[in-house]
Short mmCIF file of C-alpha atoms in Angstrom, two decimals:
data_model
loop_
_atom_site.label_atom_id
_atom_site.label_comp_id
_atom_site.label_asym_id
_atom_site.label_seq_id
_atom_site.Cartn_x
_atom_site.Cartn_y
_atom_site.Cartn_z
CA UNK A 1 -9.08 -25.98 -17.70
CA UNK A 2 -8.77 -22.55 -16.52
CA UNK A 3 -10.93 -20.06 -19.61
CA UNK A 4 -11.66 -16.96 -18.74
CA UNK A 5 -12.98 -14.00 -20.57
CA UNK A 6 -11.88 -10.14 -20.01
CA UNK A 7 -13.95 -6.64 -21.24
CA UNK A 8 -11.78 -4.40 -19.39
CA UNK A 9 -8.12 -4.42 -20.41
CA UNK A 10 -5.82 -3.82 -23.35
CA UNK A 11 -2.30 -3.54 -24.23
CA UNK A 12 -0.23 -0.64 -24.45
CA UNK A 13 2.75 -1.18 -24.84
CA UNK A 14 5.78 -3.81 -25.47
CA UNK A 15 9.23 -2.65 -25.36
CA UNK A 16 12.14 -6.35 -26.08
CA UNK A 17 15.76 -5.97 -24.48
CA UNK A 18 18.51 -8.80 -25.31
CA UNK A 19 21.92 -8.28 -24.37
CA UNK A 20 24.43 -6.88 -26.80
CA UNK A 21 26.80 -10.22 -26.33
CA UNK A 22 26.18 -12.94 -29.14
CA UNK A 23 26.88 -16.40 -30.32
CA UNK A 24 27.06 -17.59 -34.02
CA UNK A 25 25.93 -21.35 -34.04
CA UNK A 26 29.74 -21.59 -36.04
CA UNK A 27 31.08 -20.46 -32.83
CA UNK A 28 30.85 -24.00 -31.18
CA UNK A 29 31.64 -25.39 -34.30
CA UNK A 30 34.51 -27.76 -32.09
CA UNK A 31 33.49 -27.28 -29.14
CA UNK A 32 29.89 -29.72 -29.46
CA UNK A 33 30.23 -30.18 -33.97
CA UNK A 34 33.86 -31.47 -33.80
CA UNK A 35 34.36 -29.02 -36.04
CA UNK A 36 32.25 -30.64 -38.52
CA UNK A 37 30.38 -27.79 -40.57
CA UNK A 38 28.02 -29.90 -42.31
CA UNK A 39 26.11 -30.95 -39.52
CA UNK A 40 26.41 -27.33 -38.34
CA UNK A 41 24.50 -26.53 -41.10
CA UNK A 42 22.06 -29.18 -41.25
CA UNK A 43 20.81 -27.91 -37.97
CA UNK A 44 21.06 -24.12 -39.29
CA UNK A 45 18.41 -25.78 -42.50
CA UNK A 46 16.12 -27.71 -40.54
CA UNK A 47 15.60 -26.20 -36.79
CA UNK A 48 16.64 -22.53 -38.23
CA UNK A 49 19.26 -21.64 -35.55
CA UNK A 50 21.85 -19.05 -36.78
CA UNK A 51 22.25 -17.20 -33.29
CA UNK A 52 21.44 -16.54 -30.13
CA UNK A 53 22.22 -13.08 -27.97
CA UNK A 54 23.01 -14.31 -24.07
CA UNK A 55 24.50 -12.31 -21.05
CA UNK A 56 27.66 -12.30 -20.00
CA UNK A 57 29.39 -11.44 -16.52
CA UNK A 58 26.88 -10.55 -13.43
CA UNK A 59 23.93 -9.26 -16.08
CA UNK A 60 20.62 -10.64 -15.15
CA UNK A 61 17.15 -11.57 -16.24
CA UNK A 62 16.06 -8.60 -13.92
CA UNK A 63 18.93 -5.98 -15.81
CA UNK A 64 16.99 -6.93 -19.05
CA UNK A 65 13.93 -6.39 -17.87
CA UNK A 66 14.22 -3.29 -15.57
CA UNK A 67 16.26 -1.35 -19.60
CA UNK A 68 12.82 -3.19 -21.39
CA UNK A 69 10.65 -0.59 -18.55
CA UNK A 70 12.68 2.02 -18.06
CA UNK A 71 11.95 2.96 -21.73
CA UNK A 72 8.27 2.00 -21.55
CA UNK A 73 6.97 3.97 -18.83
CA UNK A 74 9.49 7.02 -20.80
CA UNK A 75 7.79 6.90 -24.49
CA UNK A 76 4.92 6.23 -23.11
CA UNK A 77 4.84 9.57 -20.54
CA UNK A 78 3.80 6.87 -17.82
CA UNK A 79 4.00 8.40 -14.31
CA UNK A 80 5.73 5.34 -12.57
CA UNK A 81 3.09 6.32 -9.19
CA UNK A 82 0.48 4.73 -12.17
CA UNK A 83 1.84 1.84 -12.11
CA UNK A 84 -0.56 -0.50 -9.43
CA UNK A 85 1.07 -3.69 -10.33
CA UNK A 86 4.60 -5.24 -11.56
CA UNK A 87 4.17 -9.67 -12.57
CA UNK A 88 7.77 -11.07 -13.21
CA UNK A 89 7.81 -13.71 -14.49
CA UNK A 90 10.40 -15.96 -15.09
CA UNK A 91 12.62 -18.57 -14.42
CA UNK A 92 16.02 -17.47 -13.86
CA UNK A 93 14.90 -14.68 -10.54
CA UNK A 94 18.20 -12.68 -9.02
CA UNK A 95 16.66 -14.51 -5.47
CA UNK A 96 15.16 -16.80 -3.92
CA UNK A 97 14.15 -14.59 -1.56
CA UNK A 98 13.04 -11.63 -2.10
CA UNK A 99 10.64 -11.84 -4.97
CA UNK A 100 12.32 -10.18 -8.20
CA UNK A 101 9.42 -8.64 -8.59
CA UNK A 102 10.60 -6.57 -4.84
CA UNK A 103 13.06 -5.56 -6.28
CA UNK A 104 12.22 -4.07 -9.32
CA UNK A 105 9.76 -2.16 -7.93
CA UNK A 106 12.42 -0.14 -5.68
CA UNK A 107 15.40 -0.38 -9.23
CA UNK A 108 12.19 0.53 -11.05
CA UNK A 109 11.28 3.86 -7.99
CA UNK A 110 7.06 2.85 -8.50
CA UNK A 111 5.12 3.95 -5.74
CA UNK A 112 4.81 2.02 -2.94
CA UNK A 113 1.28 1.25 -3.43
CA UNK A 114 2.64 -0.97 -6.30
CA UNK A 115 1.36 -4.62 -5.37
CA UNK A 116 5.03 -6.79 -6.64
CA UNK A 117 5.13 -10.08 -7.29
CA UNK A 118 6.95 -13.50 -9.69
CA UNK A 119 5.47 -15.77 -11.56
CA UNK A 120 7.42 -19.32 -11.83
CA UNK A 121 6.26 -20.00 -15.28
CA UNK A 122 8.26 -20.09 -18.29
CA UNK A 123 7.43 -21.02 -22.31
CA UNK A 124 3.72 -20.66 -22.07
CA UNK A 125 4.63 -18.04 -18.72
CA UNK A 126 4.27 -14.85 -21.01
CA UNK A 127 0.14 -16.09 -21.65
CA UNK A 128 0.34 -16.39 -18.10
CA UNK A 129 0.98 -12.76 -16.62
CA UNK A 130 -0.96 -12.03 -19.70
CA UNK A 131 -3.84 -13.53 -17.62
CA UNK A 132 -3.40 -12.75 -14.68
CA UNK A 133 -2.52 -8.78 -15.47
CA UNK A 134 -6.04 -8.51 -17.66
CA UNK A 135 -7.98 -10.57 -14.04
CA UNK A 136 -6.60 -7.39 -12.06
CA UNK A 137 -7.73 -5.44 -14.29
CA UNK A 138 -11.26 -6.65 -14.71
CA UNK A 139 -11.86 -7.07 -10.73
CA UNK A 140 -10.93 -3.32 -10.49
CA UNK A 141 -8.29 -4.12 -8.51
CA UNK A 142 -5.30 -1.89 -11.24
CA UNK A 143 -5.66 0.02 -13.81
CA UNK A 144 -1.67 -0.26 -15.31
CA UNK A 145 -0.34 -3.43 -14.35
CA UNK A 146 3.09 -3.40 -15.30
CA UNK A 147 4.64 -7.32 -17.23
CA UNK A 148 7.91 -8.15 -16.41
CA UNK A 149 8.54 -11.55 -18.43
CA UNK A 150 12.39 -12.97 -19.22
CA UNK A 151 14.74 -15.08 -18.40
CA UNK A 152 18.26 -16.14 -18.91
CA UNK A 153 18.84 -20.04 -20.04
CA UNK A 154 22.04 -19.06 -20.84
CA UNK A 155 23.02 -19.63 -17.60
CA UNK A 156 22.17 -22.98 -16.42
CA UNK A 157 22.79 -24.25 -19.69
CA UNK A 158 26.33 -26.13 -19.89
CA UNK A 159 28.10 -24.73 -22.33
CA UNK A 160 29.52 -28.28 -23.66
CA UNK A 161 25.48 -30.04 -23.76
CA UNK A 162 25.30 -29.95 -27.49
CA UNK A 163 21.60 -31.11 -27.12
CA UNK A 164 20.50 -27.77 -25.51
CA UNK A 165 23.71 -25.25 -25.36
CA UNK A 166 22.75 -23.83 -28.76
CA UNK A 167 19.19 -23.64 -28.56
CA UNK A 168 18.77 -21.42 -25.73
CA UNK A 169 19.02 -16.79 -25.77
CA UNK A 170 18.05 -14.58 -23.13
CA UNK A 171 15.73 -11.42 -23.05
CA UNK A 172 14.15 -9.20 -20.75
CA UNK A 173 10.99 -7.91 -21.75
CA UNK A 174 8.43 -4.88 -20.53
CA UNK A 175 3.80 -4.96 -21.96
CA UNK A 176 2.18 -2.25 -19.98
CA UNK A 177 -1.74 -3.06 -19.55
CA UNK A 178 -3.93 -0.94 -18.66
CA UNK A 179 -8.17 -0.14 -18.15
CA UNK A 180 -9.83 0.27 -21.36
CA UNK A 181 -13.01 1.24 -22.86
CA UNK A 182 -12.13 -0.68 -25.68
CA UNK A 183 -15.39 -3.18 -27.09
CA UNK A 184 -12.75 -6.09 -28.00
CA UNK A 185 -12.70 -8.77 -25.31
CA UNK A 186 -10.08 -11.28 -24.82
CA UNK A 187 -10.33 -15.03 -24.47
CA UNK A 188 -7.59 -17.17 -22.21
CA UNK A 189 -7.62 -20.73 -22.54
CA UNK A 190 -4.42 -22.56 -19.66
CA UNK A 191 -3.46 -25.77 -19.36
CA UNK A 192 -0.81 -28.28 -17.01
CA UNK A 193 0.51 -31.96 -17.56
CA UNK A 194 2.63 -31.87 -14.17
CA UNK A 195 2.82 -35.65 -13.72
CA UNK A 196 5.69 -34.94 -16.85
CA UNK A 197 7.89 -32.61 -14.82
CA UNK A 198 10.49 -33.97 -15.84
CA UNK A 199 10.42 -34.03 -19.40
CA UNK A 200 11.97 -30.30 -19.04
CA UNK A 201 14.01 -29.65 -15.25
CA UNK A 202 17.02 -28.48 -13.55
CA UNK A 203 17.51 -31.12 -11.64
CA UNK A 204 19.23 -29.31 -8.54
CA UNK A 205 19.50 -25.97 -6.97
CA UNK A 206 16.25 -25.14 -5.31
CA UNK A 207 15.32 -27.61 -1.35
CA UNK A 208 14.68 -30.77 -2.74
CA UNK A 209 17.58 -33.61 -3.94
CA UNK A 210 16.47 -35.04 -6.82
CA UNK A 211 15.14 -38.61 -6.42
CA UNK A 212 14.43 -42.01 -8.86
CA UNK A 213 11.50 -42.24 -6.80
CA UNK A 214 10.13 -39.11 -7.87
CA UNK A 215 12.07 -38.21 -11.19
CA UNK A 216 10.75 -40.69 -14.52
CA UNK A 217 13.84 -39.83 -16.69
CA UNK A 218 17.17 -41.79 -15.67
CA UNK A 219 18.80 -40.05 -18.42
CA UNK A 220 18.32 -36.98 -16.31
CA UNK A 221 20.95 -38.57 -13.71
CA UNK A 222 23.55 -39.47 -16.02
CA UNK A 223 26.04 -36.84 -15.52
CA UNK A 224 29.15 -36.01 -17.18
CA UNK A 225 31.64 -33.04 -17.59
CA UNK A 226 28.95 -31.68 -20.34
CA UNK A 227 26.41 -32.01 -17.85
CA UNK A 228 25.23 -31.73 -14.08
CA UNK A 229 23.01 -32.11 -11.73
CA UNK A 230 23.11 -28.02 -11.76
CA UNK A 231 22.78 -28.31 -15.26
CA UNK A 232 19.66 -27.50 -17.73
CA UNK A 233 18.23 -30.51 -18.53
CA UNK A 234 15.75 -31.36 -21.65
CA UNK A 235 13.70 -34.37 -23.67
CA UNK A 236 13.71 -33.03 -26.76
CA UNK A 237 12.06 -35.31 -28.16
CA UNK A 238 9.40 -35.63 -25.76
CA UNK A 239 9.13 -32.13 -26.44
CA UNK A 240 8.15 -31.91 -29.61
CA UNK A 241 6.23 -34.88 -29.25
CA UNK A 242 4.53 -32.53 -26.98
CA UNK A 243 4.51 -29.59 -28.68
CA UNK A 244 3.09 -31.00 -31.87
CA UNK A 245 0.20 -32.45 -30.28
CA UNK A 246 -1.08 -30.35 -27.99
CA UNK A 247 -0.81 -27.25 -29.53
CA UNK A 248 -3.10 -28.24 -32.73
CA UNK A 249 -5.79 -28.52 -30.13
CA UNK A 250 -4.64 -25.25 -28.17
CA UNK A 251 -5.01 -23.21 -31.21
CA UNK A 252 -8.60 -25.25 -32.51
CA UNK A 253 -9.98 -24.70 -28.59
CA UNK A 254 -8.92 -21.04 -28.63
CA UNK A 255 -10.99 -20.51 -31.49
CA UNK A 256 -14.04 -21.64 -30.56
CA UNK A 257 -13.85 -20.13 -27.50
CA UNK A 258 -12.87 -16.82 -28.24
CA UNK A 259 -15.87 -16.85 -31.83
CA UNK A 260 -12.97 -15.68 -34.61
CA UNK A 261 -12.30 -18.05 -37.86
CA UNK A 262 -8.71 -19.19 -38.00
CA UNK A 263 -9.13 -16.63 -41.24
CA UNK A 264 -10.08 -13.72 -39.18
CA UNK A 265 -6.81 -14.10 -36.98
CA UNK A 266 -3.82 -12.11 -38.81
CA UNK A 267 -0.95 -13.59 -36.92
CA UNK A 268 -0.40 -16.83 -34.26
CA UNK A 269 2.13 -15.72 -32.20
CA UNK A 270 4.03 -19.34 -31.07
CA UNK A 271 6.44 -19.65 -28.48
CA UNK A 272 9.54 -19.21 -30.54
CA UNK A 273 11.03 -23.10 -29.22
CA UNK A 274 12.32 -23.65 -32.55
CA UNK A 275 11.48 -23.43 -36.21
CA UNK A 276 10.74 -27.03 -37.29
CA UNK A 277 8.60 -27.10 -34.46
CA UNK A 278 6.30 -24.08 -35.15
CA UNK A 279 6.25 -25.45 -38.99
CA UNK A 280 5.18 -28.75 -38.12
CA UNK A 281 2.58 -27.21 -35.94
CA UNK A 282 1.41 -24.53 -38.54
CA UNK A 283 1.31 -27.51 -41.40
CA UNK A 284 -1.00 -29.42 -38.93
CA UNK A 285 -3.62 -26.31 -38.86
CA UNK A 286 -2.84 -25.66 -42.04
CA UNK A 287 -1.82 -21.83 -41.76
CA UNK A 288 -0.15 -19.92 -43.96
CA UNK A 289 3.84 -19.79 -43.06
CA UNK A 290 3.86 -15.84 -43.56
CA UNK A 291 1.06 -15.53 -39.91
CA UNK A 292 3.23 -17.77 -37.62
CA UNK A 293 6.44 -16.08 -37.22
CA UNK A 294 9.17 -18.43 -36.76
CA UNK A 295 12.43 -16.36 -37.80
CA UNK A 296 13.05 -15.38 -34.90
CA UNK A 297 14.56 -17.55 -32.36
CA UNK A 298 17.14 -17.89 -35.45
CA UNK A 299 18.28 -14.26 -34.68
CA UNK A 300 18.61 -14.31 -30.53
CA UNK A 301 16.94 -17.56 -29.95
CA UNK A 302 14.83 -19.06 -28.01
CA UNK A 303 13.94 -17.00 -25.45
CA UNK A 304 11.68 -19.23 -23.27
CA UNK A 305 9.08 -16.58 -21.13
CA UNK A 306 10.38 -13.65 -23.47
CA UNK A 307 9.97 -15.22 -26.70
CA UNK A 308 5.92 -14.25 -27.83
CA UNK A 309 6.90 -11.08 -27.24
CA UNK A 310 9.85 -10.51 -28.81
CA UNK A 311 8.75 -11.92 -31.23
CA UNK A 312 6.04 -9.22 -31.85
CA UNK A 313 8.75 -6.97 -31.13
CA UNK A 314 10.85 -8.37 -33.84
CA UNK A 315 8.25 -9.16 -36.54
CA UNK A 316 5.34 -7.87 -36.45
CA UNK A 317 5.85 -4.14 -34.52
CA UNK A 318 5.57 -2.21 -37.47
CA UNK A 319 1.99 -3.65 -38.26
CA UNK A 320 0.71 -3.77 -34.82
CA UNK A 321 1.59 0.52 -34.52
CA UNK A 322 0.21 0.60 -37.52
CA UNK A 323 -3.62 -0.81 -37.49
CA UNK A 324 -5.40 -3.04 -35.47
CA UNK A 325 -4.89 -7.21 -35.53
CA UNK A 326 -6.37 -9.99 -34.20
CA UNK A 327 -4.17 -11.83 -32.87
CA UNK A 328 -3.43 -15.52 -31.45
CA UNK A 329 -0.79 -15.88 -28.67
CA UNK A 330 -0.08 -19.05 -27.55
CA UNK A 331 2.70 -21.11 -25.26
CA UNK A 332 3.43 -24.68 -24.83
CA UNK A 333 6.84 -25.62 -22.69
CA UNK A 334 8.31 -26.26 -19.44
CA UNK A 335 6.03 -27.67 -16.40
CA UNK A 336 4.38 -29.21 -18.97
CA UNK A 337 2.76 -26.09 -19.95
CA UNK A 338 0.72 -24.41 -22.71
CA UNK A 339 -1.33 -21.48 -23.06
CA UNK A 340 -3.25 -19.54 -25.25
CA UNK A 341 -5.46 -16.44 -25.59
CA UNK A 342 -6.88 -14.07 -28.76
CA UNK A 343 -6.74 -10.91 -28.22
CA UNK A 344 -6.55 -7.58 -30.24
CA UNK A 345 -3.69 -5.34 -30.62
CA UNK A 346 -5.33 -1.43 -31.49
CA UNK A 347 -1.71 0.94 -32.96
CA UNK A 348 0.12 -0.26 -29.28
CA UNK A 349 3.70 0.85 -28.91
CA UNK A 350 6.40 -1.63 -30.19
CA UNK A 351 9.64 -0.05 -31.55
CA UNK A 352 12.78 -2.08 -32.14
CA UNK A 353 14.58 -4.85 -29.93
CA UNK A 354 16.78 -3.08 -28.18
CA UNK A 355 20.32 -3.99 -26.57
CA UNK A 356 21.76 -4.32 -23.14
CA UNK A 357 25.33 -3.15 -23.41
#
C-alpha cells in the first residue's frame, strides 16, 4: 500500500467546467426504457439519476479543463510563468501521442520550464493527482502545480446501452496546489486490484486485441447494436459490491493513519458513482448523509476523475470559500483502484460550476 504524509503543500483553488449541453433521464425514455415512465421514476428515486451534462461536436476533455484552468489562473492572478508543472488526469485524452498535458501547456501559454505529463486514471484519479502534486512540492521540485482532471466518457458510451448510457456526464476541472507554511498536514492512502481490471473496461481502441485468454468476463464479448467492443463496459453489480466492500475500509484506514476522528471531519467527498452507492457506504460507516454529499450525480452525471472536485464546487463551495474545513476525499472504481486523502481546505477559491458553451 502506498501511504504518504505531506507537510509543505496546500490546495488553493478548485474550478469545475461542464458542457452546457445536457440530457434529462426522460429524454431517453423511448430509446432506453420503452416509454416506461414508472421505470424512469424508479431509477431517479433509487439511484439518484436525473440529468447529465455531455459534450457535443468536437469538444474534448482538454477543452473543458482549459476553460477551468484559464478561469482559475485569471481570478487567482497567478502568473503563467509561476506554474512549475501541469498534470492531466484522464482516460479520455485528445491523442495517444503526444500527452494532452503538453498540448494544454501550449494552449495555456505556460512557461517552457513547466513539466507536463498525463496520468491514465479514472474514478480514483483526482486523489492520485493530488498525491503526485503534493509529492512534487514536498520534495522541493515545484512551488505551484496545476492539476487538470476530467473525462468525457459520453464519447465512449453507446447511447443505446441502458446499463451505462444515462450514468455518465462530462467535466473538466482545474486545481492549484502550492507550497504552504500551514501546519496542516495531508495524508494519502492508495490501492489497486488489477486482477479485476476487466470490471470496467473499454476493450478495443488501443493496441491489444481483446482476447478471452486475458479478459475473464465473457459478457464483454456479447456485442449488439447496443454495444460494440469499442464501447465502454461495466459490470454494475461487481462495481457495487467492490464499492461497499472497499470504501468503508478505506475511510477507516485514512482516519487511523491521519489520527483524526470521524466526528472531526466536516465532509467526506466520495467519487460520485451514484446516490445509491454513496448512501450505502455512508450507512455502513454511520456517517450523517449531510456530511457525505451525493446530489452531484443527479445534476451532472457520474463524472469519473472530475467527480470529487465537481462535488466540492457544487455542494460545499460556499463553506470552503469562507472557512477552514477538514475533509476526506475518496475515489474508487476503474482499475480497480481506490484512494483516499485527509486534508484541510482553508478559505480556498472555489466558484460555482461554470459552463462550456
